[in-house]
Amino acid sequence: MRRLSLVCVFVLLVGSLAGVSPAAATTATQADDCSFPVTMTDATGTEVTLEERPERVTTTNPSAAQTMWEIGGRSQVVGLTQYASYLDGAEGRTNVSASFGVNVERVVSTNPDLVIAPNASAGDVTPLRQAGLTVYHLPAATTIEDIRTKTATIGRLTGNCGGASEANAWMDANVDAVRQVTADAEDRPAALYPLGGGYVAADNTFVTSLIELAGAENVAARNHTQYPQLSDEIILKLNPEVLFVTENSATIAETEPYASTTAGETNSTVSVRVRDINQPAPRSVVSFAHNATAQLYPDRYDADSYVPRSAVTKTSEPTPADHTPSTDQSTTDASGPGFTAVAALVALLALVCTQQFRRRRP
């Protein structure tokens, strides 16, 4: 046991010198170990077991559908909601949307082996389980790290571990590239994302993580969490310098109280697609990050900072057209992580070490 522990220390040192972090090495190996059966515990504390790779998957939220597309699992998806209709080929899947949430009967009609229900679909989990379906409920994603974990989880559940690893690598590469654009920016604009009716996105939300990634500060996150409804007086006091707007709120800067803020008076807005700012998934992160940063820092941003999938993967499967961020970079989709022999060895030993330490934990 002691000898193996010393080997593990050596592995960590070699991994560091080779540029492979222990977490990355373990993730790489887990991407290769995508066998079934698999048992995972979801956000409700329920152990969900899949005896074999699910061939029919229904998603109850667009972020899960987007993720399935990104990790190479689109052919498995048989049902999705209307808000995922932008995905290439979505029209060939059953629309399971109801006026609010999903229609349980429509979900059942898709005969799914697995239903993936993100946090926004929390109210649908119990009735779907009562209908006899296997449902995995994902926790809320409020950070980019959460999205990374969520992507890996969906990949493991659906037998697309390698694709999930690739999607995360692509997302991470672009996150790092965008952060370099604003790394030394001193005056970060005070921003706000109004949802209408006084509601805004505040702290502990995916939206705030994106706003910060683009090099701005969400002023609502200073003293508020989640999605509070703020009075006109508080919004005026926050006095954002820039407003994030979507196709659904393009003219909100012209309405009160926003028109009387610095953002409204100077007509300072950052226009992003609603699906990019509202759907916590890899493609949303990449598209939002480049689009928003280009608008906030036009003198700093360079379109060459975009990292295409082909730069981090090694196959030639084409990417859907709207993988391209709205800053007009082109991209090609790909799959298959390119690990060196040293990295692969480190990954294998790292997994062994991880399992050893887990067995030794009380």
Short mmCIF file of N, CA and C in Angstrom, two decimals, residues 295-361:
data_model
loop_
_atom_site.label_atom_id
_atom_site.label_comp_id
_atom_site.label_asym_id
_atom_site.label_seq_id
_atom_site.Cartn_x
_atom_site.Cartn_y
_atom_site.Cartn_z
N GLN A 295 -18.28 43.15 -27.59
CA GLN A 295 -19.03 44.40 -27.48
C GLN A 295 -18.54 45.27 -26.32
N LEU A 296 -18.16 44.63 -25.22
CA LEU A 296 -17.70 45.38 -24.06
C LEU A 296 -16.29 45.93 -24.25
N TYR A 297 -15.44 45.19 -24.96
CA TYR A 297 -14.04 45.58 -25.13
C TYR A 297 -13.64 45.50 -26.61
N PRO A 298 -14.26 46.33 -27.45
CA PRO A 298 -13.97 46.27 -28.89
C PRO A 298 -12.50 46.56 -29.24
N ASP A 299 -11.83 47.35 -28.41
CA ASP A 299 -10.43 47.68 -28.69
C ASP A 299 -9.48 46.58 -28.25
N ARG A 300 -9.95 45.71 -27.39
CA ARG A 300 -9.12 44.63 -26.88
C ARG A 300 -9.39 43.31 -27.58
N TYR A 301 -10.64 43.09 -27.92
CA TYR A 301 -11.04 41.79 -28.44
C TYR A 301 -10.54 41.56 -29.86
N ASP A 302 -10.05 40.38 -30.10
CA ASP A 302 -9.58 39.98 -31.43
C ASP A 302 -10.31 38.68 -31.79
N ALA A 303 -10.91 38.65 -32.96
CA ALA A 303 -11.66 37.48 -33.39
C ALA A 303 -10.80 36.22 -33.38
N ASP A 304 -9.49 36.37 -33.48
CA ASP A 304 -8.60 35.22 -33.47
C ASP A 304 -8.54 34.54 -32.11
N SER A 305 -9.12 35.17 -31.10
CA SER A 305 -9.11 34.56 -29.77
C SER A 305 -10.08 33.38 -29.69
N TYR A 306 -10.97 33.27 -30.68
CA TYR A 306 -11.90 32.14 -30.69
C TYR A 306 -11.15 30.85 -30.96
N VAL A 307 -11.43 29.83 -30.15
CA VAL A 307 -10.79 28.52 -30.31
C VAL A 307 -11.81 27.54 -30.90
N PRO A 308 -11.62 27.08 -32.14
CA PRO A 308 -12.56 26.14 -32.74
C PRO A 308 -12.44 24.75 -32.14
N ARG A 309 -13.48 23.94 -32.30
CA ARG A 309 -13.44 22.57 -31.78
C ARG A 309 -12.26 21.81 -32.38
N SER A 310 -11.94 22.08 -33.64
CA SER A 310 -10.87 21.36 -34.32
C SER A 310 -9.52 21.57 -33.66
N ALA A 311 -9.38 22.64 -32.86
CA ALA A 311 -8.11 22.92 -32.21
C ALA A 311 -7.90 22.08 -30.95
N VAL A 312 -8.96 21.50 -30.44
CA VAL A 312 -8.84 20.72 -29.21
C VAL A 312 -9.24 19.27 -29.39
N THR A 313 -9.73 18.91 -30.59
CA THR A 313 -10.12 17.53 -30.89
C THR A 313 -9.56 17.12 -32.23
N LYS A 314 -9.75 15.84 -32.58
CA LYS A 314 -9.03 15.34 -33.76
C LYS A 314 -9.86 14.66 -34.83
N THR A 315 -11.18 14.74 -34.79
CA THR A 315 -11.95 14.15 -35.86
C THR A 315 -12.57 15.24 -36.72
N SER A 316 -13.29 14.85 -37.71
CA SER A 316 -13.75 15.83 -38.70
C SER A 316 -15.25 15.93 -38.82
N GLU A 317 -15.99 15.51 -37.80
CA GLU A 317 -17.45 15.64 -37.87
C GLU A 317 -17.83 17.11 -37.93
N PRO A 318 -18.65 17.52 -38.88
CA PRO A 318 -18.98 18.94 -39.03
C PRO A 318 -19.79 19.48 -37.86
N THR A 319 -19.61 20.76 -37.60
CA THR A 319 -20.32 21.43 -36.53
C THR A 319 -21.57 22.11 -37.05
N PRO A 320 -22.70 22.09 -36.31
CA PRO A 320 -23.87 22.85 -36.73
C PRO A 320 -23.51 24.32 -36.92
N ALA A 321 -24.20 24.97 -37.83
CA ALA A 321 -23.84 26.34 -38.21
C ALA A 321 -23.79 27.29 -37.04
N ASP A 322 -24.73 27.17 -36.08
CA ASP A 322 -24.75 28.18 -35.02
C ASP A 322 -23.81 27.85 -33.88
N HIS A 323 -22.83 26.96 -34.13
CA HIS A 323 -21.72 26.85 -33.18
C HIS A 323 -20.88 28.12 -33.29
N THR A 324 -20.92 28.74 -34.44
CA THR A 324 -20.12 29.94 -34.65
C THR A 324 -20.62 31.08 -33.77
N PRO A 325 -19.78 31.65 -32.91
CA PRO A 325 -20.21 32.78 -32.10
C PRO A 325 -20.67 33.92 -32.99
N SER A 326 -21.50 34.79 -32.47
CA SER A 326 -22.06 35.85 -33.28
C SER A 326 -21.05 36.92 -33.63
N THR A 327 -19.77 36.71 -33.26
CA THR A 327 -18.71 37.61 -33.69
C THR A 327 -18.13 37.14 -35.01
N ASP A 328 -18.80 36.14 -35.62
CA ASP A 328 -18.52 35.70 -36.99
C ASP A 328 -17.25 34.87 -37.18
N GLN A 329 -16.77 34.20 -36.13
CA GLN A 329 -15.70 33.25 -36.35
C GLN A 329 -16.29 31.98 -36.91
N SER A 330 -15.51 31.25 -37.70
CA SER A 330 -15.97 29.96 -38.20
C SER A 330 -15.40 28.87 -37.32
N THR A 331 -16.07 27.70 -37.34
CA THR A 331 -15.61 26.60 -36.50
C THR A 331 -15.97 25.27 -37.13
N THR A 332 -15.22 24.27 -36.80
CA THR A 332 -15.57 22.91 -37.21
C THR A 332 -15.68 22.07 -35.97
N ASP A 333 -16.65 21.17 -35.97
CA ASP A 333 -16.83 20.27 -34.84
C ASP A 333 -15.85 19.13 -34.98
N ALA A 334 -15.55 18.50 -33.88
CA ALA A 334 -14.63 17.38 -33.91
C ALA A 334 -14.81 16.59 -32.64
N SER A 335 -14.21 15.43 -32.61
CA SER A 335 -14.29 14.62 -31.42
C SER A 335 -13.07 13.72 -31.35
N GLY A 336 -12.74 13.28 -30.13
CA GLY A 336 -11.60 12.40 -29.93
C GLY A 336 -10.44 13.14 -29.33
N PRO A 337 -10.24 13.06 -27.99
CA PRO A 337 -9.15 13.79 -27.35
C PRO A 337 -7.80 13.25 -27.78
N GLY A 338 -6.85 14.15 -28.03
CA GLY A 338 -5.53 13.72 -28.45
C GLY A 338 -4.57 13.70 -27.28
N PHE A 339 -4.49 12.59 -26.55
CA PHE A 339 -3.60 12.49 -25.40
C PHE A 339 -2.26 11.89 -25.83
N THR A 340 -1.19 12.42 -25.28
CA THR A 340 0.12 11.84 -25.54
C THR A 340 0.25 10.55 -24.76
N ALA A 341 1.27 9.77 -25.08
CA ALA A 341 1.49 8.51 -24.38
C ALA A 341 1.72 8.76 -22.89
N VAL A 342 2.49 9.80 -22.58
CA VAL A 342 2.75 10.13 -21.17
C VAL A 342 1.46 10.50 -20.47
N ALA A 343 0.65 11.32 -21.14
CA ALA A 343 -0.61 11.76 -20.53
C ALA A 343 -1.52 10.58 -20.29
N ALA A 344 -1.56 9.65 -21.25
CA ALA A 344 -2.43 8.49 -21.09
C ALA A 344 -1.99 7.63 -19.92
N LEU A 345 -0.66 7.46 -19.76
CA LEU A 345 -0.15 6.68 -18.64
C LEU A 345 -0.47 7.36 -17.32
N VAL A 346 -0.25 8.67 -17.28
CA VAL A 346 -0.57 9.43 -16.08
C VAL A 346 -2.04 9.31 -15.74
N ALA A 347 -2.89 9.36 -16.78
CA ALA A 347 -4.33 9.25 -16.56
C ALA A 347 -4.69 7.92 -15.94
N LEU A 348 -4.10 6.84 -16.47
CA LEU A 348 -4.41 5.52 -15.96
C LEU A 348 -3.99 5.37 -14.51
N LEU A 349 -2.76 5.79 -14.21
CA LEU A 349 -2.26 5.66 -12.83
C LEU A 349 -3.01 6.58 -11.89
N ALA A 350 -3.42 7.76 -12.39
CA ALA A 350 -4.17 8.69 -11.55
C ALA A 350 -5.49 8.08 -11.11
N LEU A 351 -6.14 7.38 -12.04
CA LEU A 351 -7.40 6.74 -11.69
C LEU A 351 -7.19 5.67 -10.63
N VAL A 352 -6.10 4.87 -10.78
CA VAL A 352 -5.80 3.84 -9.79
C VAL A 352 -5.58 4.48 -8.43
N CYS A 353 -4.82 5.58 -8.40
CA CYS A 353 -4.53 6.27 -7.15
C CYS A 353 -5.79 6.83 -6.52
N THR A 354 -6.65 7.41 -7.39
CA THR A 354 -7.91 7.97 -6.88
C THR A 354 -8.74 6.89 -6.22
N GLN A 355 -8.82 5.73 -6.88
CA GLN A 355 -9.61 4.64 -6.32
C GLN A 355 -9.01 4.14 -5.02
N GLN A 356 -7.66 4.12 -4.96
CA GLN A 356 -7.00 3.68 -3.74
C GLN A 356 -7.35 4.59 -2.58
N PHE A 357 -7.24 5.91 -2.81
CA PHE A 357 -7.51 6.86 -1.74
C PHE A 357 -8.96 6.82 -1.30
N ARG A 358 -9.86 6.58 -2.26
CA ARG A 358 -11.27 6.50 -1.92
C ARG A 358 -11.53 5.31 -1.01
N ARG A 359 -10.84 4.16 -1.30
CA ARG A 359 -11.03 2.97 -0.46
C ARG A 359 -10.50 3.19 0.94
N ARG A 360 -9.47 4.04 1.04
CA ARG A 360 -8.86 4.26 2.35
C ARG A 360 -9.59 5.29 3.19
N ARG A 361 -10.48 6.06 2.53
CA ARG A 361 -11.21 7.09 3.28
C ARG A 361 -12.17 6.41 4.26
#
